[in-house]
Coordinates of C-alpha atoms (C1' of nucleotides) in Angstrom, one line a residue:
Chain A
M477 CA 166.2 2.8 -227.7
N478 CA 164.9 5.6 -230.4
I479 CA 162.0 7.4 -228.9
N480 CA 161.3 10.7 -230.0
L481 CA 157.8 11.6 -228.0
T482 CA 157.5 14.2 -225.4
P483 CA 157.1 12.7 -222.1
S484 CA 153.6 11.4 -221.5
Q485 CA 151.0 14.0 -222.8
T486 CA 148.0 12.6 -221.5
P487 CA 147.8 14.1 -218.1
S488 CA 145.1 13.0 -215.9
E489 CA 144.2 9.7 -217.2
G490 CA 144.4 7.0 -214.5
S491 CA 147.5 6.2 -212.5
A492 CA 150.6 6.9 -213.2
T493 CA 151.5 3.3 -212.8
K494 CA 148.6 2.5 -215.5
S495 CA 150.1 4.7 -217.9
A496 CA 153.3 3.7 -217.8
Y497 CA 152.2 0.1 -218.3
K498 CA 150.4 1.1 -221.5
R499 CA 152.9 2.9 -223.2
L500 CA 155.8 0.4 -222.3
R501 CA 153.8 -2.2 -223.3
E502 CA 153.4 -0.4 -226.8
L503 CA 157.2 0.3 -226.8
I504 CA 158.1 -3.3 -226.7
L505 CA 155.5 -4.6 -228.5
T506 CA 156.2 -2.2 -231.5
G507 CA 159.8 -3.0 -230.9
D508 CA 160.9 0.6 -230.4
L509 CA 162.3 -0.8 -226.9
A510 CA 164.3 -3.4 -228.7
P511 CA 164.2 -7.4 -227.5
G512 CA 167.0 -7.8 -225.1
E513 CA 167.3 -4.1 -224.6
K514 CA 168.5 -3.1 -220.5
L515 CA 165.3 -1.0 -219.5
K516 CA 167.1 1.1 -217.2
I517 CA 165.0 3.1 -214.4
D518 CA 166.3 6.4 -214.9
G519 CA 166.2 6.5 -218.6
L520 CA 162.5 5.6 -218.8
R521 CA 162.0 8.2 -216.0
D522 CA 162.7 10.7 -218.9
V523 CA 160.5 9.0 -221.6
L524 CA 157.8 8.3 -219.4
G525 CA 157.8 11.8 -217.4
T526 CA 157.0 10.0 -213.7
G527 CA 159.1 8.6 -210.8
A528 CA 160.7 5.4 -210.2
S529 CA 158.2 3.9 -208.5
P530 CA 155.3 3.8 -211.1
I531 CA 157.9 2.3 -213.7
R532 CA 159.3 0.0 -211.4
E533 CA 155.5 -1.2 -210.8
A534 CA 154.7 -1.2 -214.4
L535 CA 157.7 -2.9 -215.1
N536 CA 156.7 -5.8 -212.8
L537 CA 153.2 -6.1 -214.4
L538 CA 155.1 -6.6 -217.8
V539 CA 156.6 -9.5 -216.4
S540 CA 153.4 -11.3 -216.2
D541 CA 152.9 -10.6 -219.8
Q542 CA 156.3 -12.2 -220.3
L543 CA 157.6 -8.9 -222.1
V544 CA 159.8 -8.1 -219.4
V545 CA 162.3 -10.2 -217.5
R546 CA 163.6 -9.7 -214.5
H547 CA 166.8 -10.1 -213.2
E548 CA 167.5 -10.6 -209.3
Q549 CA 169.4 -6.9 -208.3
R550 CA 170.6 -6.0 -212.0
G551 CA 167.2 -4.4 -213.2
F552 CA 165.1 -5.6 -216.4
R553 CA 164.9 -6.0 -220.1
A554 CA 162.8 -6.0 -222.5
A555 CA 162.0 -9.9 -223.3
G556 CA 164.3 -11.3 -225.9
T557 CA 163.0 -12.9 -229.0
S558 CA 164.5 -16.0 -231.2
R559 CA 163.6 -18.3 -234.1
Q560 CA 163.2 -20.9 -231.9
D561 CA 160.9 -18.7 -229.7
F562 CA 158.8 -17.8 -232.7
D563 CA 158.5 -21.6 -234.0
E564 CA 157.4 -22.6 -230.5
I565 CA 154.8 -19.6 -229.9
L566 CA 153.1 -20.6 -233.2
K567 CA 152.9 -24.4 -232.4
L568 CA 151.6 -23.5 -228.7
R569 CA 149.0 -20.9 -230.2
C570 CA 148.1 -23.7 -232.6
S571 CA 147.3 -26.2 -230.4
L572 CA 145.8 -24.0 -227.9
E573 CA 143.3 -21.9 -229.8
R574 CA 142.0 -25.0 -231.6
M575 CA 141.1 -26.4 -228.1
A576 CA 139.3 -23.2 -227.1
L577 CA 137.6 -22.6 -230.7
R578 CA 136.1 -26.2 -230.6
E579 CA 134.9 -25.4 -227.0
S580 CA 133.7 -21.8 -228.3
I581 CA 131.7 -23.3 -230.9
E582 CA 130.4 -26.3 -228.6
N583 CA 129.2 -23.3 -226.5
A584 CA 127.9 -21.1 -229.8
T585 CA 124.8 -18.9 -229.0
D586 CA 123.1 -16.4 -230.9
E587 CA 124.5 -13.5 -229.3
W588 CA 127.9 -14.6 -230.1
I589 CA 127.4 -15.3 -233.8
E590 CA 126.0 -11.7 -233.9
E591 CA 129.1 -10.5 -232.1
L592 CA 131.4 -12.2 -234.0
V593 CA 130.0 -10.7 -237.0
V594 CA 129.7 -7.1 -235.9
V595 CA 133.5 -7.4 -234.8
H596 CA 134.4 -9.2 -237.8
H597 CA 133.1 -6.3 -239.7
R598 CA 135.1 -3.5 -237.6
M599 CA 137.9 -5.5 -238.6
T600 CA 137.3 -5.8 -242.0
R601 CA 136.6 -1.9 -242.3
L602 CA 140.0 -1.1 -241.4
Q603 CA 141.9 -3.8 -243.3
A604 CA 143.1 -1.5 -245.8
E605 CA 145.3 0.7 -243.7
R606 CA 146.9 -1.9 -241.5
S607 CA 146.7 0.9 -238.7
A608 CA 147.1 0.8 -234.9
E609 CA 143.9 0.6 -234.7
F610 CA 143.4 -2.4 -237.4
E611 CA 145.6 -4.3 -235.2
V612 CA 143.3 -3.8 -232.3
Q613 CA 140.1 -4.9 -234.1
H614 CA 142.1 -7.8 -235.3
K615 CA 142.5 -9.0 -231.7
I616 CA 139.5 -8.7 -230.7
F617 CA 138.1 -10.5 -233.5
H618 CA 140.4 -13.8 -233.1
M619 CA 139.6 -13.7 -229.4
T620 CA 136.1 -13.6 -229.6
L621 CA 136.5 -16.5 -231.8
L622 CA 137.6 -18.2 -228.6
S623 CA 135.4 -16.1 -225.8
H624 CA 132.8 -18.7 -225.7
A625 CA 135.2 -21.3 -224.6
T626 CA 135.0 -22.0 -220.8
S627 CA 138.2 -21.6 -219.6
P628 CA 139.2 -18.4 -218.5
H629 CA 142.9 -19.4 -218.1
L630 CA 142.8 -21.1 -221.3
L631 CA 141.9 -17.5 -222.8
R632 CA 144.2 -16.0 -220.9
F633 CA 147.2 -18.0 -222.6
C634 CA 145.8 -17.7 -225.7
S635 CA 145.7 -13.9 -225.4
Q636 CA 149.3 -13.5 -224.0
L637 CA 150.9 -16.1 -227.1
Y638 CA 149.2 -13.5 -229.1
D639 CA 150.5 -10.4 -228.1
L640 CA 154.4 -12.3 -228.3
N641 CA 153.3 -13.3 -231.5
I642 CA 152.1 -10.0 -232.7
R643 CA 155.4 -8.9 -231.6
Y644 CA 157.1 -10.9 -233.9
R645 CA 154.7 -9.0 -236.6
Y646 CA 155.8 -5.7 -235.7
L647 CA 159.4 -6.5 -235.7
A648 CA 159.2 -7.8 -239.2
G649 CA 157.5 -5.2 -240.6
R650 CA 160.0 -2.8 -239.3
S651 CA 162.7 -4.6 -240.6
S652 CA 161.4 -4.9 -244.2
D653 CA 158.5 -4.4 -246.4
Y654 CA 156.5 -7.0 -244.8
K655 CA 153.1 -6.2 -245.8
G656 CA 151.7 -8.1 -248.6
R657 CA 150.1 -10.7 -247.2
K658 CA 146.2 -11.0 -247.7
V659 CA 144.1 -12.5 -245.1
D660 CA 140.8 -11.1 -245.1
D661 CA 139.8 -14.1 -247.4
E662 CA 141.1 -16.3 -244.6
H663 CA 139.2 -14.6 -241.4
R664 CA 135.9 -14.4 -243.8
Q665 CA 136.2 -18.6 -244.4
I666 CA 136.8 -19.0 -240.4
L667 CA 134.0 -17.0 -239.7
D668 CA 131.6 -18.8 -242.0
A669 CA 132.8 -22.4 -240.5
V670 CA 132.3 -20.9 -237.0
M671 CA 128.8 -19.3 -238.0
A672 CA 127.7 -23.0 -239.7
K673 CA 129.4 -24.6 -236.5
G674 CA 131.6 -26.7 -238.7
M675 CA 134.1 -27.3 -235.9
D676 CA 136.4 -29.4 -237.7
L677 CA 136.2 -26.9 -240.8
A678 CA 136.7 -23.6 -238.8
D679 CA 140.0 -24.7 -236.6
T680 CA 141.4 -26.2 -239.6
L681 CA 141.3 -23.0 -241.2
L682 CA 142.2 -21.0 -238.2
V683 CA 145.5 -23.2 -237.6
S684 CA 146.2 -22.7 -241.4
H685 CA 145.9 -19.1 -240.9
Y686 CA 148.1 -19.0 -238.3
E687 CA 150.8 -21.2 -240.3
R688 CA 150.7 -19.2 -243.4
T689 CA 151.3 -16.2 -241.5
G690 CA 153.6 -17.9 -239.5
A691 CA 155.4 -18.9 -243.1
F692 CA 155.2 -16.0 -244.1
L693 CA 157.3 -14.0 -241.6
K694 CA 160.0 -16.4 -240.8
D695 CA 161.5 -14.9 -243.4
Y696 CA 162.0 -11.8 -241.7
I697 CA 162.9 -13.4 -238.1
D698 CA 166.6 -13.0 -237.0
Chain B
M869 CA 144.8 -13.5 -191.7
N870 CA 146.2 -16.2 -189.0
I871 CA 150.1 -15.9 -188.7
N872 CA 152.1 -16.4 -185.7
L873 CA 155.4 -16.5 -187.3
T874 CA 158.0 -13.6 -186.0
P875 CA 159.1 -11.3 -188.5
S876 CA 161.5 -13.1 -191.1
Q877 CA 164.5 -14.0 -189.4
T878 CA 166.3 -14.9 -192.2
P879 CA 168.0 -11.6 -192.5
S880 CA 170.7 -11.7 -194.8
E881 CA 169.4 -13.9 -197.7
G882 CA 168.8 -12.5 -201.1
S883 CA 166.6 -9.0 -201.8
A884 CA 164.0 -8.1 -199.7
T885 CA 161.8 -8.5 -202.5
K886 CA 162.8 -12.0 -203.0
S887 CA 162.3 -13.3 -199.4
A888 CA 158.8 -11.2 -199.0
Y889 CA 157.6 -13.0 -202.3
K890 CA 158.9 -16.5 -201.3
R891 CA 156.9 -16.0 -197.9
L892 CA 153.6 -14.5 -199.7
R893 CA 153.7 -17.1 -202.0
E894 CA 153.9 -19.9 -199.6
L895 CA 151.1 -18.2 -197.4
I896 CA 148.9 -18.0 -200.4
L897 CA 149.2 -21.5 -201.2
T898 CA 149.1 -22.9 -197.8
G899 CA 145.5 -20.7 -197.4
D900 CA 147.5 -18.7 -194.4
L901 CA 146.3 -15.9 -196.4
A902 CA 142.8 -17.0 -197.5
P903 CA 141.4 -16.6 -201.2
G904 CA 139.9 -13.4 -201.5
E905 CA 141.5 -12.1 -198.2
K906 CA 142.8 -8.3 -199.0
L907 CA 146.4 -8.1 -198.7
K908 CA 146.7 -4.2 -197.1
I909 CA 150.1 -3.3 -197.6
D910 CA 150.8 -1.8 -193.8
G911 CA 149.3 -5.2 -192.2
L912 CA 151.9 -7.5 -194.5
R913 CA 154.6 -5.1 -193.4
D914 CA 154.1 -6.1 -189.5
V915 CA 153.8 -9.9 -191.0
L916 CA 157.2 -9.5 -193.6
G917 CA 159.4 -7.0 -191.5
T918 CA 159.9 -5.0 -194.4
G919 CA 159.1 -1.6 -196.1
A920 CA 156.4 -1.0 -198.6
S921 CA 158.1 -1.3 -201.1
P922 CA 159.6 -4.4 -201.4
I923 CA 155.7 -5.8 -200.5
R924 CA 154.5 -4.1 -203.5
E925 CA 157.1 -5.6 -205.7
A926 CA 156.2 -9.0 -204.5
L927 CA 152.8 -8.8 -205.0
N928 CA 153.2 -7.6 -208.3
L929 CA 155.2 -10.4 -208.7
L930 CA 152.7 -12.7 -207.6
V931 CA 150.4 -11.5 -210.1
S932 CA 152.3 -13.3 -212.7
D933 CA 151.6 -16.6 -210.8
Q934 CA 147.9 -15.8 -210.7
L935 CA 147.8 -15.8 -206.9
V936 CA 147.3 -12.2 -206.4
V937 CA 144.9 -9.9 -208.2
R938 CA 145.4 -6.3 -208.5
H939 CA 142.6 -4.0 -208.0
E940 CA 143.6 -0.5 -209.8
Q941 CA 143.7 1.9 -207.1
R942 CA 142.3 -0.2 -204.4
G943 CA 145.1 -2.7 -203.6
F944 CA 145.3 -6.4 -203.6
R945 CA 143.6 -9.3 -202.7
A946 CA 144.7 -13.0 -202.6
A947 CA 143.3 -14.6 -205.7
G948 CA 140.0 -16.2 -205.1
T949 CA 138.9 -19.8 -205.7
S950 CA 136.1 -21.7 -206.5
R951 CA 134.7 -25.0 -207.7
Q952 CA 134.2 -23.9 -211.3
D953 CA 138.0 -22.5 -211.2
F954 CA 139.0 -26.0 -209.6
D955 CA 137.3 -27.9 -212.4
E956 CA 138.8 -25.5 -215.1
I957 CA 142.3 -26.1 -213.9
L958 CA 142.1 -30.0 -213.5
K959 CA 140.6 -30.2 -217.1
L960 CA 143.3 -27.9 -218.9
R961 CA 146.2 -29.6 -216.6
C962 CA 145.0 -32.6 -218.4
S963 CA 145.3 -31.3 -221.9
L964 CA 148.5 -29.4 -221.3
E965 CA 150.6 -32.0 -219.5
R966 CA 149.5 -34.4 -222.1
M967 CA 151.0 -32.8 -224.8
A968 CA 153.9 -31.7 -223.0
L969 CA 154.5 -35.1 -221.7
R970 CA 153.9 -36.8 -225.3
E971 CA 156.6 -34.4 -226.5
S972 CA 158.9 -35.2 -223.6
I973 CA 158.8 -38.6 -224.1
E974 CA 159.4 -38.3 -227.8
N975 CA 162.8 -36.3 -227.0
A976 CA 163.5 -38.5 -224.3
T977 CA 167.1 -39.4 -223.7
D978 CA 169.0 -41.7 -221.4
E979 CA 169.9 -39.0 -219.0
W980 CA 166.6 -37.7 -218.9
I981 CA 165.5 -41.3 -217.7
E982 CA 168.2 -41.5 -215.2
E983 CA 167.4 -38.1 -213.9
L984 CA 163.5 -39.0 -213.3
V985 CA 164.6 -41.9 -211.8
V986 CA 166.4 -40.2 -209.1
V987 CA 163.5 -37.8 -208.8
H988 CA 161.4 -40.4 -208.3
H989 CA 163.4 -42.0 -205.6
R990 CA 164.0 -38.7 -204.0
M991 CA 160.0 -38.0 -204.0
T992 CA 159.3 -41.8 -202.8
R993 CA 161.8 -41.4 -199.7
L994 CA 159.4 -38.6 -198.9
Q995 CA 156.1 -40.5 -199.1
A996 CA 154.8 -41.3 -195.8
E997 CA 155.4 -37.9 -194.2
R998 CA 153.7 -35.8 -196.7
S999 CA 156.1 -33.0 -195.4
A1000 CA 156.8 -29.7 -197.0
E1001 CA 159.7 -31.0 -198.7
F1002 CA 157.7 -34.1 -200.4
E1003 CA 155.9 -31.3 -201.9
V1004 CA 158.6 -29.9 -203.2
Q1005 CA 159.9 -33.2 -204.7
H1006 CA 156.7 -33.8 -206.0
K1007 CA 156.1 -30.8 -207.9
I1008 CA 159.8 -32.0 -209.4
F1009 CA 158.8 -34.9 -210.3
H1010 CA 156.1 -34.1 -212.2
M1011 CA 158.1 -30.9 -213.6
T1012 CA 160.5 -33.2 -214.6
L1013 CA 158.4 -35.8 -216.3
L1014 CA 157.4 -32.9 -218.6
S1015 CA 160.8 -31.6 -218.8
H1016 CA 162.0 -32.5 -222.1
A1017 CA 159.0 -31.2 -224.2
T1018 CA 160.7 -28.2 -226.4
S1019 CA 158.1 -25.9 -225.4
P1020 CA 159.2 -23.6 -222.4
H1021 CA 155.9 -21.3 -222.7
L1022 CA 154.2 -24.6 -222.4
L1023 CA 156.2 -25.7 -219.2
R1024 CA 155.5 -22.4 -217.4
F1025 CA 151.6 -22.9 -218.3
C1026 CA 151.9 -26.4 -216.7
S1027 CA 154.1 -25.3 -213.7
Q1028 CA 151.7 -22.4 -213.1
L1029 CA 148.5 -24.6 -213.1
Y1030 CA 150.5 -27.2 -211.2
D1031 CA 150.7 -24.2 -208.2
L1032 CA 147.2 -23.3 -208.7
N1033 CA 146.0 -26.7 -208.3
I1034 CA 148.1 -27.6 -205.2
R1035 CA 146.5 -24.6 -203.6
Y1036 CA 143.4 -26.2 -203.6
R1037 CA 145.0 -29.4 -201.9
Y1038 CA 146.1 -27.4 -199.2
L1039 CA 142.8 -25.9 -198.7
A1040 CA 141.1 -29.3 -198.5
G1041 CA 143.7 -30.6 -196.3
R1042 CA 143.1 -28.3 -193.8
S1043 CA 139.2 -27.9 -193.6
S1044 CA 139.5 -31.8 -193.6
D1045 CA 141.0 -34.9 -193.1
Y1046 CA 142.3 -35.3 -196.9
K1047 CA 145.3 -37.3 -196.1
G1048 CA 144.2 -40.8 -197.0
R1049 CA 145.1 -40.9 -200.9
K1050 CA 147.7 -43.2 -201.6
V1051 CA 149.4 -41.8 -204.9
D1052 CA 152.9 -43.9 -204.6
D1053 CA 151.4 -46.5 -207.3
E1054 CA 150.1 -44.0 -209.7
H1055 CA 153.4 -42.6 -209.7
R1056 CA 155.3 -45.9 -210.5
Q1057 CA 153.3 -46.8 -212.8
I1058 CA 153.5 -43.5 -214.9
L1059 CA 157.5 -43.8 -214.5
D1060 CA 157.4 -47.3 -216.0
A1061 CA 155.5 -46.4 -218.6
V1062 CA 157.8 -43.4 -219.7
M1063 CA 160.5 -45.2 -219.3
A1064 CA 159.2 -48.5 -221.6
K1065 CA 158.4 -45.3 -224.0
G1066 CA 154.8 -46.2 -223.8
M1067 CA 153.6 -42.9 -224.9
D1068 CA 149.6 -43.4 -225.1
L1069 CA 149.7 -45.3 -221.8
A1070 CA 151.9 -42.9 -220.2
D1071 CA 149.4 -39.9 -220.9
T1072 CA 146.3 -42.0 -220.0
L1073 CA 148.1 -42.7 -216.7
L1074 CA 149.1 -39.5 -216.0
V1075 CA 145.4 -37.8 -216.6
S1076 CA 143.6 -40.8 -214.4
H1077 CA 146.2 -40.1 -212.1
Y1078 CA 144.9 -36.0 -212.1
E1079 CA 141.3 -37.0 -212.6
R1080 CA 141.6 -39.5 -209.7
T1081 CA 143.2 -36.8 -207.1
G1082 CA 140.5 -34.4 -208.6
A1083 CA 137.6 -36.3 -207.8
F1084 CA 139.2 -36.9 -204.4
L1085 CA 139.5 -33.4 -203.6
K1086 CA 136.0 -32.0 -205.1
D1087 CA 134.1 -33.3 -202.1
Y1088 CA 136.4 -30.6 -200.0
I1089 CA 136.0 -27.6 -202.3
D1090 CA 133.8 -24.8 -201.6
Chain C
dA1018 C1' 199.8 -8.7 -222.8
dT1019 C1' 196.7 -11.2 -219.1
dG1020 C1' 194.6 -11.2 -214.9
dT1021 C1' 193.4 -9.9 -210.4
dC1022 C1' 192.8 -7.1 -206.7
dT1023 C1' 190.9 -1.8 -205.3
dA1024 C1' 188.8 2.2 -206.0
dA1025 C1' 185.0 5.3 -208.5
dT1026 C1' 180.8 5.2 -210.8
dA1027 C1' 176.3 3.7 -211.9
dA1028 C1' 172.2 1.4 -211.3
dA1029 C1' 168.7 -1.1 -208.3
dA1030 C1' 166.6 -1.6 -204.1
dT1031 C1' 164.5 0.3 -200.3
dC1032 C1' 163.0 3.7 -197.1
dG1033 C1' 160.4 7.3 -194.8
dA1034 C1' 157.1 10.8 -196.1
dT1035 C1' 153.7 13.0 -198.7
dT1036 C1' 150.4 13.2 -201.8
dT1037 C1' 146.0 11.2 -203.9
dT1038 C1' 142.3 8.0 -203.6
dT1039 C1' 139.3 4.9 -201.6
dT1040 C1' 136.4 3.6 -197.7
dA1041 C1' 133.5 4.4 -193.9
dT1042 C1' 131.4 7.5 -190.8
dT1043 C1' 128.7 11.3 -189.5
dT1044 C1' 125.7 14.8 -190.3
dG1045 C1' 121.5 17.3 -192.5
dC1046 C1' 117.2 17.1 -194.5
dA1047 C1' 112.7 15.2 -196.6
Chain D
dT520 C1' 113.4 6.5 -190.8
dG521 C1' 115.5 6.6 -195.2
dC522 C1' 118.9 8.7 -198.2
dA523 C1' 122.5 11.8 -199.8
dA524 C1' 126.0 15.1 -199.2
dA525 C1' 129.9 16.4 -196.1
dT526 C1' 133.6 15.0 -193.5
dA527 C1' 136.8 11.9 -191.3
dA528 C1' 139.7 8.2 -191.1
dA529 C1' 142.4 4.6 -193.9
dA530 C1' 144.5 2.8 -197.5
dA531 C1' 147.1 3.1 -201.8
dA532 C1' 150.2 5.5 -204.9
dT533 C1' 154.1 8.3 -205.7
dC534 C1' 158.2 10.8 -204.4
dG535 C1' 162.8 12.2 -202.9
dA536 C1' 166.6 10.7 -200.7
dT537 C1' 169.3 6.9 -199.1
dT538 C1' 171.4 2.4 -198.8
dT539 C1' 172.9 -1.2 -201.0
dT540 C1' 174.7 -3.8 -205.2
dA541 C1' 176.6 -4.4 -209.4
dT542 C1' 179.0 -2.4 -212.8
dT543 C1' 183.2 0.0 -214.8
dA544 C1' 187.8 2.1 -214.7
dG545 C1' 192.3 1.9 -213.3
dA546 C1' 196.5 0.0 -210.9
dC547 C1' 199.6 -3.3 -210.3
dA548 C1' 201.7 -7.7 -210.4
dT549 C1' 202.3 -12.0 -213.3

DNA sequence: ATGTCTAATAAAATCGATTTTTTATTTGCA
DNA sequence: TGCAAATAAAAAATCGATTTTATTAGACAT
């Protein structure tokens, strides 16, 4: 653990559980809490500045996201990572997102296309910086692509896998100079294909977008 | 709520959280706790004979399973049901289990086939009664079919959807005389196809197995 | 040295009480 | 009568302390 922030400064925002959840989630996604690391309640109390109950609650919620694993009577750990896990997530994401994207395009509406354009614009604007804000918009863009599929459960799975994957991105980013990858062209092409309702083209582009990023990251994993 | 059991008799088995989790899960799956029903901590304390903390913990774990929904600052509810949700789960299950089954067959080993035969036998033996024990074996059979796929995440999704679906089965079973459906032939055929490594046949049979059950249940939903 | 039993320590799990928030009920007013 | 503010009741969230369980460290024997 390697944390240098003062105990949660945002005082009166939502419940203690919620802010603990958000903070822990972030710490795990970014790798500040390392894969496999033991998450001791007492230790986290100092970091999060709150009692044991909200932390426990937050930890249990993170189990839903597969970011934390619970060991019966012996506490919690940040979920582990492995090359195998990374590959698996990549493959599964390609399959599931393809399904969702095709459905989405089938159900396309003008409003949806407009939403996509806006969301894409917002993301592009932040492209250069690779800031946290860019990451937020990037996820929104990808999830909006899928958002017109009619299956909430499928979307939930995609969202979950997205987060698990982005964790590897962060981990790669910190142990190396993973940066250079240019993705704006690929996003643009996907958007264009979707707007033209070219289902086959769109899903091919989306999958190869993921596969390229995956290949790029592979070198930095494990 | 309509529960007539004495507070958890099994005293020293595992943690309070674990038994609360198992019990609540069962109550929700079977419909003893109805879809959408408010789950008040205090109320559950009487039923489960334990304090608020383990109940809270169990409830949070059930959120992972999508059997309970959490409403920020206003407690928990049993997840709702709807015709739409039922249809969606059915479709998604067909897609995902097909993927998993194909992978499973690709990676087939002799040991796996033997395991399947045993598991199928155990299930068949209990066929007549439709007991709780049959339900357990039935899930084991279906999950074993998929178990040689190399994607734990995919298997987790399948397992989750299985449980969500079986809940509808129970709900149908109680509001009607859903019983008659004969499924042993279908299971046998699937097993045979898998043993012959007939991937296309196997997944077709599996999907139509689900679709038939789905069609059968539809009348009893909502 | 290696392994097992026991004692001490650390951590997780749970409890009971308190605080905060939400929901229901009553009261006052147009 | 209908609506809104104020109050009362209920429930959720959180806390601090206690109990239980797991982990570590030490003593002893092989």
